[in-house]
CSV table of C-alpha atoms and ligand atoms in Angstrom, one decimal:
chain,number,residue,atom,x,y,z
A,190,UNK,CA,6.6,-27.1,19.1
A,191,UNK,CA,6.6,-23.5,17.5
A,192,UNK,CA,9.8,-21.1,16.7
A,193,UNK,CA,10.3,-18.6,18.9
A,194,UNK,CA,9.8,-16.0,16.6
A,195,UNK,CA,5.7,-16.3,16.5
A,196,UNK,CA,5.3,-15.5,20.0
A,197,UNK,CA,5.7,-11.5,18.4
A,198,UNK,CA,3.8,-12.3,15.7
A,199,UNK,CA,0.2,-11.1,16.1
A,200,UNK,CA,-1.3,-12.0,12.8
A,201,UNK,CA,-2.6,-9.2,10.7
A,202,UNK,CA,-6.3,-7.9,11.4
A,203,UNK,CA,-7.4,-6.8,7.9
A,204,UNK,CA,-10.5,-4.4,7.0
A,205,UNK,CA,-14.0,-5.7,8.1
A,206,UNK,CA,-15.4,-7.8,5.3
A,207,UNK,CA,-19.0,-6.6,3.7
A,208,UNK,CA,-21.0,-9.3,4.7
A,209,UNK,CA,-19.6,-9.8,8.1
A,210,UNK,CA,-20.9,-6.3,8.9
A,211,UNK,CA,-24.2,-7.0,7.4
A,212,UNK,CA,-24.5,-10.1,9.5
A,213,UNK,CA,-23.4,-8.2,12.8
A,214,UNK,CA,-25.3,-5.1,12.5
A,215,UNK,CA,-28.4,-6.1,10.6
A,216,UNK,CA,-27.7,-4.0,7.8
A,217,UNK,CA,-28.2,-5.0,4.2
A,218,UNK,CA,-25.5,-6.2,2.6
A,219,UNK,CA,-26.0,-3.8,-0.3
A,220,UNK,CA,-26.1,-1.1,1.7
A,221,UNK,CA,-23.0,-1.7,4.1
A,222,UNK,CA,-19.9,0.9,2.0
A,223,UNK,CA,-16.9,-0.3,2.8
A,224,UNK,CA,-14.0,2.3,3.2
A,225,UNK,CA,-11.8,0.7,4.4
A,226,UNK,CA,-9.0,-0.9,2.4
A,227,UNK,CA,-8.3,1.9,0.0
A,228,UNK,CA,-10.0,-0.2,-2.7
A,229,UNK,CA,-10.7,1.2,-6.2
A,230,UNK,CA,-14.7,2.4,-5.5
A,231,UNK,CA,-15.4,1.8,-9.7
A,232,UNK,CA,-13.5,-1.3,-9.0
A,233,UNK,CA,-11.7,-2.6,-12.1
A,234,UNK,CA,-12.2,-1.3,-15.7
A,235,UNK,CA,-14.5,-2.5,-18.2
A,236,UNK,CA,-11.7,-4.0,-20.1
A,237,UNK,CA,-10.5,-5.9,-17.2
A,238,UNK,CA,-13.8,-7.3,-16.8
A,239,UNK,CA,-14.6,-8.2,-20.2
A,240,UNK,CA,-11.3,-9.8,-20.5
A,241,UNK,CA,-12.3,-12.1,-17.4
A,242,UNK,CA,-15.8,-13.3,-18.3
A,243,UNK,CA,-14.0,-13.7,-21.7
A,244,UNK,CA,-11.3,-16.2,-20.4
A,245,UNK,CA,-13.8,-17.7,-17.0
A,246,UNK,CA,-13.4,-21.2,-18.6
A,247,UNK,CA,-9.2,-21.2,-18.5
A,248,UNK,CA,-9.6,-22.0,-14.4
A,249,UNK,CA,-8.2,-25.5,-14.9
A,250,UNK,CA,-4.8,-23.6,-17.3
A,251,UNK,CA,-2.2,-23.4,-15.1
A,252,UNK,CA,-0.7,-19.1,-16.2
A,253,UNK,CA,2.4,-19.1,-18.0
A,254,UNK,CA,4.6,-19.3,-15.0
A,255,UNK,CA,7.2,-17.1,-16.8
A,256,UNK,CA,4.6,-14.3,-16.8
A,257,UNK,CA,6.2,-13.0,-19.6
A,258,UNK,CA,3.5,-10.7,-21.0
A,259,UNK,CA,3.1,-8.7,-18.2
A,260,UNK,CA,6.3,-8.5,-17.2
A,261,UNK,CA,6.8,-7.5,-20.7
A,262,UNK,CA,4.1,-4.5,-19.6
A,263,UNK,CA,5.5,-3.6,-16.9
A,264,UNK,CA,8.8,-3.2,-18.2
A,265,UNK,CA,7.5,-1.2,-21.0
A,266,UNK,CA,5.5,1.3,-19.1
A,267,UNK,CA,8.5,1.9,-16.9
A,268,UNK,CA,11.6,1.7,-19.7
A,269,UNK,CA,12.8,-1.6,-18.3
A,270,UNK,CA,14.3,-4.7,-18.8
A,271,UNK,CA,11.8,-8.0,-17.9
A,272,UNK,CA,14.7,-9.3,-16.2
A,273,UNK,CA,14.4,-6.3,-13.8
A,274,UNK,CA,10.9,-7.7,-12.5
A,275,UNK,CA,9.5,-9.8,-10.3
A,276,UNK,CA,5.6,-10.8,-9.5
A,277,UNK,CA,4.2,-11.4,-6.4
A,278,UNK,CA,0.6,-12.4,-4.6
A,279,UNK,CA,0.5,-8.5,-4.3
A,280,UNK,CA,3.0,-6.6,-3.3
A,281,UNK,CA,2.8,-7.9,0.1
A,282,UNK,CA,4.3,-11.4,-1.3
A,283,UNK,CA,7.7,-9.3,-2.7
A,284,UNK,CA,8.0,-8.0,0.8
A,285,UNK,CA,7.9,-11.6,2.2
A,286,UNK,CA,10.6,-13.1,-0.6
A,287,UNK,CA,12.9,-9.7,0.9
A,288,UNK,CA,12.7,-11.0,4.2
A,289,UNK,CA,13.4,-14.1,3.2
A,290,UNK,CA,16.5,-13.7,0.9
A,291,UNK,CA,18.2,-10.8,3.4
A,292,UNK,CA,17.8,-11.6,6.8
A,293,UNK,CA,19.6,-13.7,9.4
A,294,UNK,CA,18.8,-14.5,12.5
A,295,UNK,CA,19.0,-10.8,14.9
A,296,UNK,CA,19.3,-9.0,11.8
A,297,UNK,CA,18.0,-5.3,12.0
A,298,UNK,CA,14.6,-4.0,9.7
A,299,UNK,CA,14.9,-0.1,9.7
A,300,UNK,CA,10.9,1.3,9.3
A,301,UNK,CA,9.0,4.2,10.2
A,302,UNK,CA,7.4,4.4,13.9
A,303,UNK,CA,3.7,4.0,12.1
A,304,UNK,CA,4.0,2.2,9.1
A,305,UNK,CA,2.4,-0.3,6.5
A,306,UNK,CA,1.4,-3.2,9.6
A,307,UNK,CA,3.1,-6.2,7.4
A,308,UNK,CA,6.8,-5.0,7.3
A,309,UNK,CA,7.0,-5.8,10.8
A,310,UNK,CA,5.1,-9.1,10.1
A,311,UNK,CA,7.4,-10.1,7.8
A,312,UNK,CA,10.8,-9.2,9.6
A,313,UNK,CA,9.7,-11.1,12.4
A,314,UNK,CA,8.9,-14.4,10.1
A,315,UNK,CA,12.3,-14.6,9.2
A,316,UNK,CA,14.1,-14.0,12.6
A,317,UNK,CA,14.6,-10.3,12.3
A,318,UNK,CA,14.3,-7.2,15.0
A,319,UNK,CA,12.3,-4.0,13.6
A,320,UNK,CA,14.0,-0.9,14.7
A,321,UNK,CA,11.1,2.1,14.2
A,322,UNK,CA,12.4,5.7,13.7
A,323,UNK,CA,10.3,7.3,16.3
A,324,UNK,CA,8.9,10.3,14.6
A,325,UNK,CA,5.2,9.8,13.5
A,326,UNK,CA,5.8,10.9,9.9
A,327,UNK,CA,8.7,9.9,7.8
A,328,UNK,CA,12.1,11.6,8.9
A,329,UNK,CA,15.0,11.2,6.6
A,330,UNK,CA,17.3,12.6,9.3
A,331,UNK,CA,16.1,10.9,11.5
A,332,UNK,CA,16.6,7.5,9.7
A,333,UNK,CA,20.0,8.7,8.7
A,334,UNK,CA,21.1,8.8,12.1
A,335,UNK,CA,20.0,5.0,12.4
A,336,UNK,CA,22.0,3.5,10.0
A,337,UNK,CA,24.3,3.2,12.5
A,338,UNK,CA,22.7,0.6,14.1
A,339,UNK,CA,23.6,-1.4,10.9
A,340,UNK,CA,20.0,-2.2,9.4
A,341,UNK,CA,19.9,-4.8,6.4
A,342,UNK,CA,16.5,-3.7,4.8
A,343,UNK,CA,15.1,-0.2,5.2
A,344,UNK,CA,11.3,0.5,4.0
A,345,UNK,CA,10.7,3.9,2.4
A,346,UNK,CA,7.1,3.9,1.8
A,347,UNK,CA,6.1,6.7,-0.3
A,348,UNK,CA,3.0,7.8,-0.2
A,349,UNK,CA,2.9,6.6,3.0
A,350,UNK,CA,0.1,4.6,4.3
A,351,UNK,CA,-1.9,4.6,7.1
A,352,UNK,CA,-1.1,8.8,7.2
A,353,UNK,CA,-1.0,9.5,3.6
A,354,UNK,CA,2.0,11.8,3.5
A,355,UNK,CA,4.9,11.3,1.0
A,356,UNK,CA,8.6,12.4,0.5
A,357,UNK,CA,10.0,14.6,-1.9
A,358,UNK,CA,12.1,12.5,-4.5
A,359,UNK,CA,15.2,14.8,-3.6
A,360,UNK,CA,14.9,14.0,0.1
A,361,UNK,CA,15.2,10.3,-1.0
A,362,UNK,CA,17.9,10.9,-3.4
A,363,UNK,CA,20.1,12.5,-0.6
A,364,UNK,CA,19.4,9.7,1.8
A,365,UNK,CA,20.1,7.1,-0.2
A,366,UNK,CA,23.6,7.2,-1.3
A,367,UNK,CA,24.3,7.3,2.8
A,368,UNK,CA,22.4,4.2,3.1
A,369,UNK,CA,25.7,1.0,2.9
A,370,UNK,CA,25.2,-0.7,-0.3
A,371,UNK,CA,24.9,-4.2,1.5
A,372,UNK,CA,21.4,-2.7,2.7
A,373,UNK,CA,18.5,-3.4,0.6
A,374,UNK,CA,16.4,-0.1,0.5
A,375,UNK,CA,12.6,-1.1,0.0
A,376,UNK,CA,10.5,1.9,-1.9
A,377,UNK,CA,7.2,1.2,-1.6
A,378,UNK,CA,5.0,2.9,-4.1
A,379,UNK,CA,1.8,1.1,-3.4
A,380,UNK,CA,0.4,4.4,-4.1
A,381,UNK,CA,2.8,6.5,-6.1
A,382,UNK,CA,0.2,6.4,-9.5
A,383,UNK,CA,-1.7,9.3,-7.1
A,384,UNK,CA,1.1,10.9,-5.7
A,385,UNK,CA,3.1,11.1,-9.2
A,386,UNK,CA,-0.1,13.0,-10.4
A,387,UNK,CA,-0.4,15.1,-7.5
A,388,UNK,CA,3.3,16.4,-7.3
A,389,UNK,CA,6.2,15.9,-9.4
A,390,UNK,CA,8.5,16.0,-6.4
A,391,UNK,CA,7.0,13.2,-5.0
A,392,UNK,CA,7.3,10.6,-8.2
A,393,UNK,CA,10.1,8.5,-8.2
A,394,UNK,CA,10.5,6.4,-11.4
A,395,UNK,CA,11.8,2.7,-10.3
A,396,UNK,CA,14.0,3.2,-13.7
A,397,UNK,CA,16.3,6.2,-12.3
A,398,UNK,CA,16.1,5.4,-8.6
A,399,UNK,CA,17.4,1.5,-9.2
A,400,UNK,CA,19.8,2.8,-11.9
A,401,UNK,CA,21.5,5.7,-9.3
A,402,UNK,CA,21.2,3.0,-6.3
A,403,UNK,CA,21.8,-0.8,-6.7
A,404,UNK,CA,20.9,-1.4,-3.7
A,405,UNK,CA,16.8,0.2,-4.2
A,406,UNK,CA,14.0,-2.2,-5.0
A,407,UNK,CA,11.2,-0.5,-6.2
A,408,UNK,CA,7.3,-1.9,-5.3
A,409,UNK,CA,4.0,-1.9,-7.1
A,410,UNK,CA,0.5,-3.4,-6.8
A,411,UNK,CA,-2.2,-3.6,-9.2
A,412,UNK,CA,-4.2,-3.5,-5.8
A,413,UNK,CA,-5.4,0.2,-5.9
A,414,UNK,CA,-5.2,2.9,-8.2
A,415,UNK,CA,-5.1,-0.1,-10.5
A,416,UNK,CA,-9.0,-1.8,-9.1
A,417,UNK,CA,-7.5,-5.9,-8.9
A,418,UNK,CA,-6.8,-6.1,-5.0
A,419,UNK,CA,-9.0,-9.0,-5.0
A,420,UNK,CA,-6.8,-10.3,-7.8
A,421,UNK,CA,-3.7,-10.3,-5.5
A,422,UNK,CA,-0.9,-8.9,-8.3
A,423,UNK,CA,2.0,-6.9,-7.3
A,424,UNK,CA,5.8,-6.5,-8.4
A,425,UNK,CA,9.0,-5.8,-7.7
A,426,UNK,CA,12.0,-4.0,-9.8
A,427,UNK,CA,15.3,-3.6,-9.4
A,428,UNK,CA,18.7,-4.5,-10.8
A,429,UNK,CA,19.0,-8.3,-11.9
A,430,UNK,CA,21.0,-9.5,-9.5
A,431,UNK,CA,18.5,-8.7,-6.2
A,432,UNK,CA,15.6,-10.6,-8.8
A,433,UNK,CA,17.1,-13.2,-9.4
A,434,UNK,CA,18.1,-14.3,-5.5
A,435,UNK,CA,14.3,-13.5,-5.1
A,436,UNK,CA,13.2,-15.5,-7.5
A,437,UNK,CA,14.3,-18.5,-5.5
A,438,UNK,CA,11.3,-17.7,-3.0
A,439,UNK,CA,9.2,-18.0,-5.6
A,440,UNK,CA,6.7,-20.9,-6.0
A,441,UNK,CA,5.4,-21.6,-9.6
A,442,UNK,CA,2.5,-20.2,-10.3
A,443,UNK,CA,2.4,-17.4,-7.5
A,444,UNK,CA,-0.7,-15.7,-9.1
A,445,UNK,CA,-3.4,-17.2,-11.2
A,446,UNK,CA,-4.6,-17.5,-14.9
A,447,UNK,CA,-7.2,-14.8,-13.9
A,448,UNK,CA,-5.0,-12.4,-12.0
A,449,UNK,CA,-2.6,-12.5,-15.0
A,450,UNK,CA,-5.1,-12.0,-17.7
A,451,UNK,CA,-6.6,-9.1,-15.4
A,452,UNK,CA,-2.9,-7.6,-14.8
A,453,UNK,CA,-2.2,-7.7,-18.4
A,454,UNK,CA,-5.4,-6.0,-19.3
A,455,UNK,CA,-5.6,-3.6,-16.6
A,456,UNK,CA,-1.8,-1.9,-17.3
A,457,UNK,CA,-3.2,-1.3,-20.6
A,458,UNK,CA,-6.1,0.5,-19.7
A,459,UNK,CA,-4.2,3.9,-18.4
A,460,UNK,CA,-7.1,5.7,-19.4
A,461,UNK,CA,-9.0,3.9,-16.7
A,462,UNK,CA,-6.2,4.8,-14.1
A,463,UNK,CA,-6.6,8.4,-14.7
A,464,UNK,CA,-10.2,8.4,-14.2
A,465,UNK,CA,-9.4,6.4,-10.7
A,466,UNK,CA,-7.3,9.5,-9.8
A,467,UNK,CA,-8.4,12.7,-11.3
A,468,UNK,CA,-12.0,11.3,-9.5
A,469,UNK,CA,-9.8,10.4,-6.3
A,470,UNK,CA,-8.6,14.0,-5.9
A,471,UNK,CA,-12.0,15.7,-6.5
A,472,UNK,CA,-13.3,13.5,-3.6
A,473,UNK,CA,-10.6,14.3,-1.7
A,474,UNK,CA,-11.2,18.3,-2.1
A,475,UNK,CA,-14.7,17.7,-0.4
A,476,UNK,CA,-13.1,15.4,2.4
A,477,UNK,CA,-10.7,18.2,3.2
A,478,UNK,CA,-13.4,21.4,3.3
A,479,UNK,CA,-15.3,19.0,5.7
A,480,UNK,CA,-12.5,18.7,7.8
A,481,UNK,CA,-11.5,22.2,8.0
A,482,UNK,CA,-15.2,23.2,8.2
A,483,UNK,CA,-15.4,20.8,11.4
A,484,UNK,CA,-11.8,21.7,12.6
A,485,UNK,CA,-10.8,18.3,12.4
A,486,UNK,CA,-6.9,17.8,12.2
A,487,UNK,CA,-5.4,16.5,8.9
A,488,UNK,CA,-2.4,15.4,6.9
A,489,UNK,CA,-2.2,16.7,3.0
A,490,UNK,CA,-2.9,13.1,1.4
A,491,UNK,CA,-0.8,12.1,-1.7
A,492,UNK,CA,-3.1,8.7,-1.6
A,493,UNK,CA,-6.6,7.3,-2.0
A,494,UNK,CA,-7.1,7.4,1.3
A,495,UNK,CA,-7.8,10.3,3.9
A,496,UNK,CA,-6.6,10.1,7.9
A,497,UNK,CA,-8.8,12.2,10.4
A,498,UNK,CA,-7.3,13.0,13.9
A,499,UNK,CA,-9.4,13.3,17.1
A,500,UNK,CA,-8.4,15.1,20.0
A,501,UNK,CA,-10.6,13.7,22.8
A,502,UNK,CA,-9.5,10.4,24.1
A,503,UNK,CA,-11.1,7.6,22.3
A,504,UNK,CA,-13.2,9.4,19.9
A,505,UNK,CA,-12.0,7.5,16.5
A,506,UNK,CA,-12.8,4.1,17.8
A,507,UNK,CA,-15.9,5.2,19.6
A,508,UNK,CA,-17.1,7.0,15.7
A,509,UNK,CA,-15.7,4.0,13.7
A,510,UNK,CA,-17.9,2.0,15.8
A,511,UNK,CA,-21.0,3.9,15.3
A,512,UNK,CA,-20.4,3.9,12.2
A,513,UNK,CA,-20.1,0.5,11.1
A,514,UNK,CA,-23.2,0.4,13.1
A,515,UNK,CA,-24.7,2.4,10.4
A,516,UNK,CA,-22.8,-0.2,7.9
A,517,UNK,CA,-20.2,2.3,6.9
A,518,UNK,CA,-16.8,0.5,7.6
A,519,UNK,CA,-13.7,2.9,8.0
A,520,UNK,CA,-10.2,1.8,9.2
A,521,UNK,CA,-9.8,2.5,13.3
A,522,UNK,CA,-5.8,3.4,13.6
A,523,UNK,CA,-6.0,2.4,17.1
A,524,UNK,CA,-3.5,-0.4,16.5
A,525,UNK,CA,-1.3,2.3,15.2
A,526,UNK,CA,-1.3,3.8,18.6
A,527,UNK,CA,-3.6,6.6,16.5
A,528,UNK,CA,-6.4,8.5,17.9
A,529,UNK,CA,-7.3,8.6,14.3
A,530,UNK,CA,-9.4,7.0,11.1
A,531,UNK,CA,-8.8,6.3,8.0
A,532,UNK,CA,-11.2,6.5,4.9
A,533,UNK,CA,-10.8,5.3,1.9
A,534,UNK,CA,-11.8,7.7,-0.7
A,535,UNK,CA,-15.3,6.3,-2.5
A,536,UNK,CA,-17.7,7.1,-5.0
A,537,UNK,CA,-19.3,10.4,-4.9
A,538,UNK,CA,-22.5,9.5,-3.1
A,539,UNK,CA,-20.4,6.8,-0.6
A,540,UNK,CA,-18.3,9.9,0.0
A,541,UNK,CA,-21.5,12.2,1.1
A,542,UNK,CA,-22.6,9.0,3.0
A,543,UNK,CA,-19.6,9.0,5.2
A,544,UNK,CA,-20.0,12.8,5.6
A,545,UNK,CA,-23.7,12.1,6.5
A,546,UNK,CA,-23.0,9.8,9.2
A,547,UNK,CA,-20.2,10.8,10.5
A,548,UNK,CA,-21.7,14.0,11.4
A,549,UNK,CA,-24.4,12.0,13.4
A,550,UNK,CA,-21.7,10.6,14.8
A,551,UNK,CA,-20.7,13.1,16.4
A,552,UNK,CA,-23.3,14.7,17.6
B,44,PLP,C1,-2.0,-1.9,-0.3
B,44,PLP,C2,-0.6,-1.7,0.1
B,44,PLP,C3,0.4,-2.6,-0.5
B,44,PLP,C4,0.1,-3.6,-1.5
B,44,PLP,O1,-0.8,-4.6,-1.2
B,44,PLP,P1,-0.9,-5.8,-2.1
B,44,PLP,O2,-2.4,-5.9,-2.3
B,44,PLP,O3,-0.3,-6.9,-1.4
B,44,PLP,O4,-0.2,-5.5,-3.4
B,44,PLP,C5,1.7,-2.3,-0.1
B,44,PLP,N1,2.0,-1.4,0.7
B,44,PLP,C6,1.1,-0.5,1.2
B,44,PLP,C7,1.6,0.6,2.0
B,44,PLP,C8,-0.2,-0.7,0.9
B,44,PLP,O5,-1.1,0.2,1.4
C-alpha cells in the first residue's frame, strides 16, 4: 500500500519530553531540566509574552496569510526585499518545501556524514538518495570533490549541529562558486545569531551570500537564540525566483495567529537576543573548564549547545541514562554513530546541576 521510499524512513526520535521523564523516573515534573533541544533556558522575552496573553482571545482569527509584517521584519533586519522570504512551521518546514520543489525520483542530497537528522528525512520523502561526505566535521574539500556525483541540493549547516563547529565565511565563499548553479545550496544558520557574535569569520549575512550565489538559500528559525521553538516559526531567503517555486508548497496559514504575533514581537526585541547569547557564552566558559578539568574531549562550540566525547565504549548512553534517571535529560548522539552527548546550554544553576550529576555519574 505504502511508496517505497518509507521503508528508509525511520521517523525522527525528538528530545525526551518533561513530563514523560517525570512519569518514567518518578521525578517531579518541576524538577526534571531538560537539556536537550537547545531551547532558549529564559524562554521567550517579556515582550513576546505580554504580546501573547495580550492577543490569547484571536485563536479563532485565521493570521494574515501574507505574513506581511514579519516578513517586513525580517527583511529589514537583514536589508532585504519581502519578496526574498519565505515562512515556514520552523525552519524544518522550508527544508521540506526544498525537497519538494528540487528533487526527482534518484536525485542526489549532498550532506555532511553527521548532520542535522531531518535532511535525510526529508530527501528521502521525496524520492531522493543522501550522499554523506564522510569526514565527521564539515570538509569543504571534501564536498568539493563530490559534486561530481552531480548533487541537486547540498546542506551547509553553519554552526553545525549536533557537534557545534562552524565554517569560516571565506571557506564557503570559495566553495560555492564551484558548486553548478542548477544546485540549490542550503545554508543553514539555525544558529548563526551565536556564531555571528562569537566570530566574524563565521557570520554570513543571507543578503551578500544570496546576492554573490543565486543558487544559496539562506535558513532561520525563531526556534533558539530567538526562545519560540514551541511556536514553530522559521524562514527562508533567497533570490525571488527559488521563493516563489517554494511558495507553491505552501499551505495557507502555515503558522498560526500566535506564532506570528510572537515572531513579530520577538525580532524586535534584539535586546533580549543578546542577553540569550552574551549569557550562552559565559555558560559555555564553565562547560569548557569542566571538560578540560575532567579531560573530557571537546569541539570549540559556535552554538547553544555543548558535545562531550567519551572514550570507553558505551559511556555517553550509559551517563545520559543515569542522568535522566536523576531527571536531567541530555541528547545521547548514539544515533549519530557518536560515543558522545550533547547539552544544551541552561540557566546558571541547570548548568551546575548537570555538572553535579554528571560527576556522580561518573563515579
Ligand atoms: C533547531 C534546528 C533547526 C530549526 O528547527 P525549527 O524549530 O524547525 O526551526 C534547523 N536546523 C538545525 C541544525 C537545528 O538545530
Amino acid at each position: 500500500m505504502f511508496r517505497a521510499e518509507l521503508e528508509k524512513i525511520v521517523s525522527y526520535e525528538a528530545g525526551k519530553p518533561i513530563e514523560l521523564v517525570a512519569r518514567d523516573y518518578g521525578v517531579a515534573a518541576s524538577d526534571v531540566v531538560k537539556l536537550a533541544s537547545n531551547e532558549n533556558p529564559f524562554g521567550a522575552s517579556e515582550k513576546v509574552r505580554a504580546k501573547l496573553a495580550a492577543i490569547v482571545n484571536q485563536t479563532h482569527r485565521y493570521p494574515d496569510d501574507s505574513y506581511f509584517a514579519l516578513k517586513a521584519a525580517i527583511a529589514n533586519k537583514y536589508n532585504m526585499n519581502s519578496k526574498n522570504i519565505i515562512i515556514g512551521s520552523g525552519s524544518d518546514q522550508i527544508f521540506e518545501f526544498i525537497s519538494h520543489v528540487i528533487l526527482e525520483r534518484g536525485d542526489i542530497v549532498l550532506q555532511n556524514k553527521i548532520d542535522f537528522a531531518m535532511y535525510a528525512i526529508y530527501t528521502a520523502q521525496a524520492g531522493g538518495e543522501t550522499l554523506r561526505a564522510e569526514s565527521e566535521i564539515h570538509d569543504l574539500n571534501e564536498f568539493e570533490k563530490l559534486l561530481a556525483k552531480d548533487p541537486k541540493i547540498i546542506y551547509l549547516c553553519t554552526p553545525a549541529n549536533p557537534l557545534g563547529n562552524a565554517m569560516d565565511r571565506d571557506e564557503i565563499y570559495k566553495f560555492l562558486p564551484k558548486v553548478n548553479q542548477n544546485s540549490l545550496v542550503v545554508i543553514d544558520a539555525a544558529y548563526m545569531e551565536f556564531a555571528a557574535y562569537k566570530d566574524a569569520k563565521k557570520h554570513i549575512e543571507p543578503r551578500d551570500v544570496t546576492e554573490k550565489f543565486p543558487n544559496v538559500i539562506y535558513t532561520g528559525t525563531f526556534s533558539k537564540a530567538y526562545g519560540l521553538g514551541g511556536m514553530r516559526v522559521g524562514y527562508g531567503i533567497a533570490n525571488e525566483k527559488i521563493i516563489k517555486e517554494l511558495h507553491k508548497m505552501r499551505a495557507p496559514f502555515n503558522i498560526t495567529t500566535l506564532s506570528l504575533a510572537a515572531a513579530i514581537e520577538a525580532i524586535g526585541d534584539q535586546e533580549f537576543v543578546q542577553k540569550t547569547i552574551t549569557h550562552n557564552f559565559a555558560e559555555m566558559e564553565k562547560y569548557e573548564k569542566f571538560a578540560r578539568d575532567r579531560k573530557i574531549k571537546y569541539i570549540e562550540s559556535y552554538t547553544n549547545f555543548i558535545t562531550f566525547f567519551f572514550d570507553r565504549q558505551n559511556e555517553a548512553s550509559e551517563i545520559a541514562q543515569k542522568l535522566l534517571k536523576n531527571g536531567m535529560i541530555v541528547r545521547d548522539l548514539k544515533s549519530y554513530g557518536l560515543n558522545a552527548i550533547r547539552v544544551t546550554i541552561g540557566l546558571e544553576a541547570e548548568n551546575a546541576k548537570f555538572m553535579k550529576l554528571f560527576d556522580e555519574a561518573r563515579r
